[in-house]
Coordinates of N, CA and C in Angstrom, one line a residue:
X8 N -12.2 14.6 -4.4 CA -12.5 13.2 -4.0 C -11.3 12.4 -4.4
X9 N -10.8 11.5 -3.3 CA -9.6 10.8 -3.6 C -10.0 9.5 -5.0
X10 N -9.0 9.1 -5.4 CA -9.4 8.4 -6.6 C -9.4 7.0 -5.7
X11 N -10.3 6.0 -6.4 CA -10.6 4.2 -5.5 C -10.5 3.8 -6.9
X12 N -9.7 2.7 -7.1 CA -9.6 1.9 -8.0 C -10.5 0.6 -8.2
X13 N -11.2 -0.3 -8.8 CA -12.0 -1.3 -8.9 C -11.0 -2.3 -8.9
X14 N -11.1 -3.4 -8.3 CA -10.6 -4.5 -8.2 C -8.9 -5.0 -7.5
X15 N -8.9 -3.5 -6.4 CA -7.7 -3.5 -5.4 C -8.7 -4.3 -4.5
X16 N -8.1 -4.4 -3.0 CA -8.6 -4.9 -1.9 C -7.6 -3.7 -0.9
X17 N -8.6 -2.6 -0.4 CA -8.0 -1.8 1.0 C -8.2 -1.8 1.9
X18 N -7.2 -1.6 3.3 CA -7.2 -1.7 4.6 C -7.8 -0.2 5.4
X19 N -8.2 -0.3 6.2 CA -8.8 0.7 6.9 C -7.6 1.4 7.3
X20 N -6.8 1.0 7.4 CA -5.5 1.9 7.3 C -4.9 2.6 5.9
X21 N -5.6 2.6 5.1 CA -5.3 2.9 3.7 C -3.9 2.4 2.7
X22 N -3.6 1.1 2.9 CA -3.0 0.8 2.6 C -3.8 -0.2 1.0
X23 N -3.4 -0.6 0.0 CA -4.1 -1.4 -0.7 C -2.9 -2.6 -1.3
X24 N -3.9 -3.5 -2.1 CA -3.2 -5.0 -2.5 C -3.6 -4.7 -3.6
X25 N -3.0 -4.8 -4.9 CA -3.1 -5.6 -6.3 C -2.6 -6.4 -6.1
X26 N -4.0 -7.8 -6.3 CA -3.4 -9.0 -6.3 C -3.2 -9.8 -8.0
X27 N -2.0 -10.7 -8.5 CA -1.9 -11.0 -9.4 C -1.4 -12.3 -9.2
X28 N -1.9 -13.6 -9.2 CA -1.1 -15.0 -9.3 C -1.6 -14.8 -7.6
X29 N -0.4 -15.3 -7.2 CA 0.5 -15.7 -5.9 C 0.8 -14.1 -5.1
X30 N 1.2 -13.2 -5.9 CA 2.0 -12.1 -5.4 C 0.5 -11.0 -5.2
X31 N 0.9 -10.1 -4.3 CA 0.4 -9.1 -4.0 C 1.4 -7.4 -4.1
X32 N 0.8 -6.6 -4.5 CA 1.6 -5.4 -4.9 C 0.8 -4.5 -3.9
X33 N 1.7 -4.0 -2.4 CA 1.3 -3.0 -1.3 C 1.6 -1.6 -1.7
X34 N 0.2 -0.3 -1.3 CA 1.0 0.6 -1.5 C 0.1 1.1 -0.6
X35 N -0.1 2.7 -0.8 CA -0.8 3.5 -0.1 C -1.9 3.7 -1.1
X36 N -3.5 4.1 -0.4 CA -4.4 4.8 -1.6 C -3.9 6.0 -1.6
X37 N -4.8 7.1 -2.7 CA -4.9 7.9 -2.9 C -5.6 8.9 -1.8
X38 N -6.1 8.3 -1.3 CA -6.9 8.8 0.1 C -5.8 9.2 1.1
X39 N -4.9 8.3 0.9 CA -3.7 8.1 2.4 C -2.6 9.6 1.9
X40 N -2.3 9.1 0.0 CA -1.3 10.1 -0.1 C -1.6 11.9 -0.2
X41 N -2.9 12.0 -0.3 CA -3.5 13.2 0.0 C -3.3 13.7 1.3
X42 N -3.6 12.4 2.1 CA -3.8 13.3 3.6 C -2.1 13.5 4.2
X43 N -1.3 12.6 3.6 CA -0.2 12.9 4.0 C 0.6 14.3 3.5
X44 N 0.0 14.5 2.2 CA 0.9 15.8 1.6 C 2.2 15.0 0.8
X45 N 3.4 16.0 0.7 CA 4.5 15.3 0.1 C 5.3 14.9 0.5
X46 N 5.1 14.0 -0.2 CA 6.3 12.6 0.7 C 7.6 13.0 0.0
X47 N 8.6 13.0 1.0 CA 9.8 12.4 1.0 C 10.6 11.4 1.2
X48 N 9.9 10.8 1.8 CA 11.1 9.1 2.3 C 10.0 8.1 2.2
X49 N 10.3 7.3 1.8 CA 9.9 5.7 2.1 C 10.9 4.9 2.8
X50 N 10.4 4.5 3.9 CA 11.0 3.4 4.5 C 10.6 2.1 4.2
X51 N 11.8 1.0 3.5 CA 11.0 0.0 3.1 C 11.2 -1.4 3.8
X52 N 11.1 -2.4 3.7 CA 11.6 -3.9 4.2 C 12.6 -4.5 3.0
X53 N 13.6 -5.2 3.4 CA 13.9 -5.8 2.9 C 13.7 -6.8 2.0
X54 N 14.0 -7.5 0.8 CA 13.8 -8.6 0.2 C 13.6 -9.9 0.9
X55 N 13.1 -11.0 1.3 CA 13.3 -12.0 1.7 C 12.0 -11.6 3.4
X56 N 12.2 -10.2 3.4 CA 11.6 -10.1 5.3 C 9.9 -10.5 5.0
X57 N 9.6 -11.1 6.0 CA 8.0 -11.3 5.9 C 7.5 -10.3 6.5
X58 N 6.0 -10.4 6.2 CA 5.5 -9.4 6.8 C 4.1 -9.9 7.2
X59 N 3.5 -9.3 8.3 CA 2.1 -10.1 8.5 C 1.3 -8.7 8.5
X60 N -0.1 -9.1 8.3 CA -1.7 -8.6 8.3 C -1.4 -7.7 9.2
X61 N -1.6 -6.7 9.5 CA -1.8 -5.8 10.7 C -0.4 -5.1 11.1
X62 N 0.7 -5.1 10.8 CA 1.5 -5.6 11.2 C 2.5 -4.1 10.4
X63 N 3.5 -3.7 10.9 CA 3.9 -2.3 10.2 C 5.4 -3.4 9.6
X64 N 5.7 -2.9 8.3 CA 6.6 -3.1 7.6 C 7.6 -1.9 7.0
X65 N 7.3 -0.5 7.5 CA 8.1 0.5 7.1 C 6.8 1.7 7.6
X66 N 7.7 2.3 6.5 CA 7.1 3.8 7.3 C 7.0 5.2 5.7
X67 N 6.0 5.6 5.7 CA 5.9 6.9 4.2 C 6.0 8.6 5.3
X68 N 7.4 9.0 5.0 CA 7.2 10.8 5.7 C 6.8 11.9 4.7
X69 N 6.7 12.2 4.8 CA 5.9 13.6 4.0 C 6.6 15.1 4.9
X70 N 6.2 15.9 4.4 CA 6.7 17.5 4.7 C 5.8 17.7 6.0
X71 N 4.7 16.6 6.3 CA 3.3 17.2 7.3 C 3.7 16.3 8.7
X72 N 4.2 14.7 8.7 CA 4.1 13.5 8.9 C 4.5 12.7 8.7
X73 N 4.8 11.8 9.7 CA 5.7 10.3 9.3 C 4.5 8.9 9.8
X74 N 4.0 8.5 8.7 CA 3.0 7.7 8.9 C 3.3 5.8 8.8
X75 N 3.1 5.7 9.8 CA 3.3 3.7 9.5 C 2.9 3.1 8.5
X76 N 3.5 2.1 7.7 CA 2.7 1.3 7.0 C 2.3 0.1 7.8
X77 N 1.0 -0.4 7.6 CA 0.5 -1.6 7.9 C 0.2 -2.3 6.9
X78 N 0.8 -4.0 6.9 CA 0.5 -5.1 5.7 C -1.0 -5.2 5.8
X79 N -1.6 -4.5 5.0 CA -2.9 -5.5 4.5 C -2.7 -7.1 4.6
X80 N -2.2 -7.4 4.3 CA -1.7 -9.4 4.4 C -0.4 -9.7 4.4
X81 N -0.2 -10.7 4.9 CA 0.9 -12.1 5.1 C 1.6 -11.9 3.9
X82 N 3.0 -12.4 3.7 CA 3.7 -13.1 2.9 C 5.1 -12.4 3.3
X83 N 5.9 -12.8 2.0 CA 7.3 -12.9 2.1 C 7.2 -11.7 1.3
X84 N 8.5 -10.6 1.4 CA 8.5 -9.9 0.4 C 9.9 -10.2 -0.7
X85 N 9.3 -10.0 -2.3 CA 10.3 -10.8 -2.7 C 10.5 -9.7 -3.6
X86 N 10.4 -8.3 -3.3 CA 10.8 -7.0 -4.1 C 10.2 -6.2 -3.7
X87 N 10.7 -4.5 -3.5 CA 10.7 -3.7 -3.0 C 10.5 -2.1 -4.1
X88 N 10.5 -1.4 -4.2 CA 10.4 -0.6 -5.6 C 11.4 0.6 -5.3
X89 N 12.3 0.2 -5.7 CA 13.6 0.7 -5.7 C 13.6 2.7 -6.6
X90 N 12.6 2.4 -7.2 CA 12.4 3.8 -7.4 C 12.5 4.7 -6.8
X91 N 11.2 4.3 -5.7 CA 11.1 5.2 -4.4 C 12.4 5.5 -3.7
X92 N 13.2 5.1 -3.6 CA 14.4 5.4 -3.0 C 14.7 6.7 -3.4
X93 N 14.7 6.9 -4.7 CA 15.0 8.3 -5.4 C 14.1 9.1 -5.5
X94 N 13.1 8.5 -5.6 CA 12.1 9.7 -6.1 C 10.4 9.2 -4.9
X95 N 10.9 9.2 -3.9 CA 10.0 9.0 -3.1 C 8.3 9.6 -3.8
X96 N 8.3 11.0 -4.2 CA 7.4 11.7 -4.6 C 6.7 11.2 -6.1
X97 N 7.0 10.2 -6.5 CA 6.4 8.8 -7.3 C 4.6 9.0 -6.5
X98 N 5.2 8.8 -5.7 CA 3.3 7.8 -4.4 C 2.7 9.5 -4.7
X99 N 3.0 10.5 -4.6 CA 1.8 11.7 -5.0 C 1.3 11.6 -6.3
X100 N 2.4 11.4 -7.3 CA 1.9 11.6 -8.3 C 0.7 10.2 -9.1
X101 N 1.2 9.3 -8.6 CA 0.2 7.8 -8.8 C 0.4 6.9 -8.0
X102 N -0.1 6.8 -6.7 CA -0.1 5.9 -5.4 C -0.3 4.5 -6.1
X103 N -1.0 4.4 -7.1 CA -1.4 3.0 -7.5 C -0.8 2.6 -8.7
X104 N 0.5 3.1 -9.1 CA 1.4 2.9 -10.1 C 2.6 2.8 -9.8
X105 N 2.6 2.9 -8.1 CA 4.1 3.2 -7.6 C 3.6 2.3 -6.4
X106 N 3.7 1.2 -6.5 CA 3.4 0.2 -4.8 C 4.6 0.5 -4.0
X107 N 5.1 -0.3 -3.3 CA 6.1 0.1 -2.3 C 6.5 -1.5 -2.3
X108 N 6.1 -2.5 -1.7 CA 6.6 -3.3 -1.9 C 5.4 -5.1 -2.6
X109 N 6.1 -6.0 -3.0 CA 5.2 -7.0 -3.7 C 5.7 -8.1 -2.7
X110 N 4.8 -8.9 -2.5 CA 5.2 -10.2 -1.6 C 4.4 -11.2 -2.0
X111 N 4.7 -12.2 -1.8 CA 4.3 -13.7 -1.9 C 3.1 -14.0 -1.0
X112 N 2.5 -13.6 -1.3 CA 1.0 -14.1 -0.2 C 0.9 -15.2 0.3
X113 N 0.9 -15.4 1.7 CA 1.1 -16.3 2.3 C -0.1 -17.4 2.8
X114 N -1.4 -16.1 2.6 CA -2.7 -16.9 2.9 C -4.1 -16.0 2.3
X115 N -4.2 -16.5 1.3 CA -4.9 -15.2 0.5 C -6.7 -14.9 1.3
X116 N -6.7 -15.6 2.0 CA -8.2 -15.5 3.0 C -7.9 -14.0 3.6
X117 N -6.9 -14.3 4.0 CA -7.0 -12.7 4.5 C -7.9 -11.5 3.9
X118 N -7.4 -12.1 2.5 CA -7.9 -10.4 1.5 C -9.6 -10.7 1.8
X119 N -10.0 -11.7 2.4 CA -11.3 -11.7 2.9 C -12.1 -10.6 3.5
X120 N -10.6 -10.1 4.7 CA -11.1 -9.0 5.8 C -11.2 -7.6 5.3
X121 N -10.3 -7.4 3.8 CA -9.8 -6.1 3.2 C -11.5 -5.4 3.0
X122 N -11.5 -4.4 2.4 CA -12.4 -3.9 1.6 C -12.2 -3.8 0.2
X123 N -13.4 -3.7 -0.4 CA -13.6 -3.6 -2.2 C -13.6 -2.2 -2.4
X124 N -13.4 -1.6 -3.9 CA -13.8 -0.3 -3.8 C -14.6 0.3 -3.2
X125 N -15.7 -0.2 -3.4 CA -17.1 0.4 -2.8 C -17.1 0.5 -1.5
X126 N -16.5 -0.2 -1.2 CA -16.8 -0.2 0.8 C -15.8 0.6 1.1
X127 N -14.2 0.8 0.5 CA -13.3 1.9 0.6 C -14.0 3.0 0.9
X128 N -14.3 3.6 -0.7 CA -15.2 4.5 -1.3 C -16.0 5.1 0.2
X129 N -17.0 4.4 0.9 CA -17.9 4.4 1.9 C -17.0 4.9 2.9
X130 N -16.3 4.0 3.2 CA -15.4 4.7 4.5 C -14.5 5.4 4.5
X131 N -13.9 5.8 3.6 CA -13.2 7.3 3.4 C -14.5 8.2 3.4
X132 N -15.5 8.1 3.3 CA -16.6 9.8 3.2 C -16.9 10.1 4.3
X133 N -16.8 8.8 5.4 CA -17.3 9.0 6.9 C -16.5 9.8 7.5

């Protein structure tokens, strides 16, 4: 069973937000980096680029797959996790300790549409 953290907000695309202040921290769940296998590359956005809700801002490949990322929400991105550059294989070993990128939330209603653990949890079993 993939691990769901309490108090993210995830997209039906498996993407999730830790939200703190103003900023939000995007990554993949644990659900997403399973199904992909091992990743090798992250494709990321630049500093400064926006990004919107729905909306692909890069891309996570693995040994299986090259899978899109979709913003769970709006904003500016004002940092990237430069780790991943080198060590892409960070997201297997802790998807929720290794985000991909943090942005300035542009309109936090959004995380309205997200899901909570629980409703994750639910729709990953389906």
């Amino acid at each position: 069973m993939a691990k769901v953290i309490e108090g993210l907000y995830y997209s039906e695309s498996h993407e999730y937000v830790k939200v703190e202040g103003d900023f939000g921290f995007i990554g993949i769940s644990d659900y997403a980096q399973h199904a992909l296998g091992n990743v090798v590359y992250v494709d990321m956005p630049d500093v400064d680029d926006e990004v919107e809700a729905g909306e692909d801002f890069g891309a996570v490949e693995s040994v299986k797959a090259a899978s899109d990322l979709l913003s769970p929400v709006s904003g500016t991105v004002v940092e990237v996790n430069e780790g991943l550059e080198d060590k892409p294989e960070l997201i297997n070993e802790d998807p929720y300790a290794n985000w991909i990128i943090k942005v300035e939330l542009s309109d936090k209603t959004e995380l309205d549409n997200l899901m909570d653990a629980k409703a994750y949890e639910e729709f990953c079993n389906k």
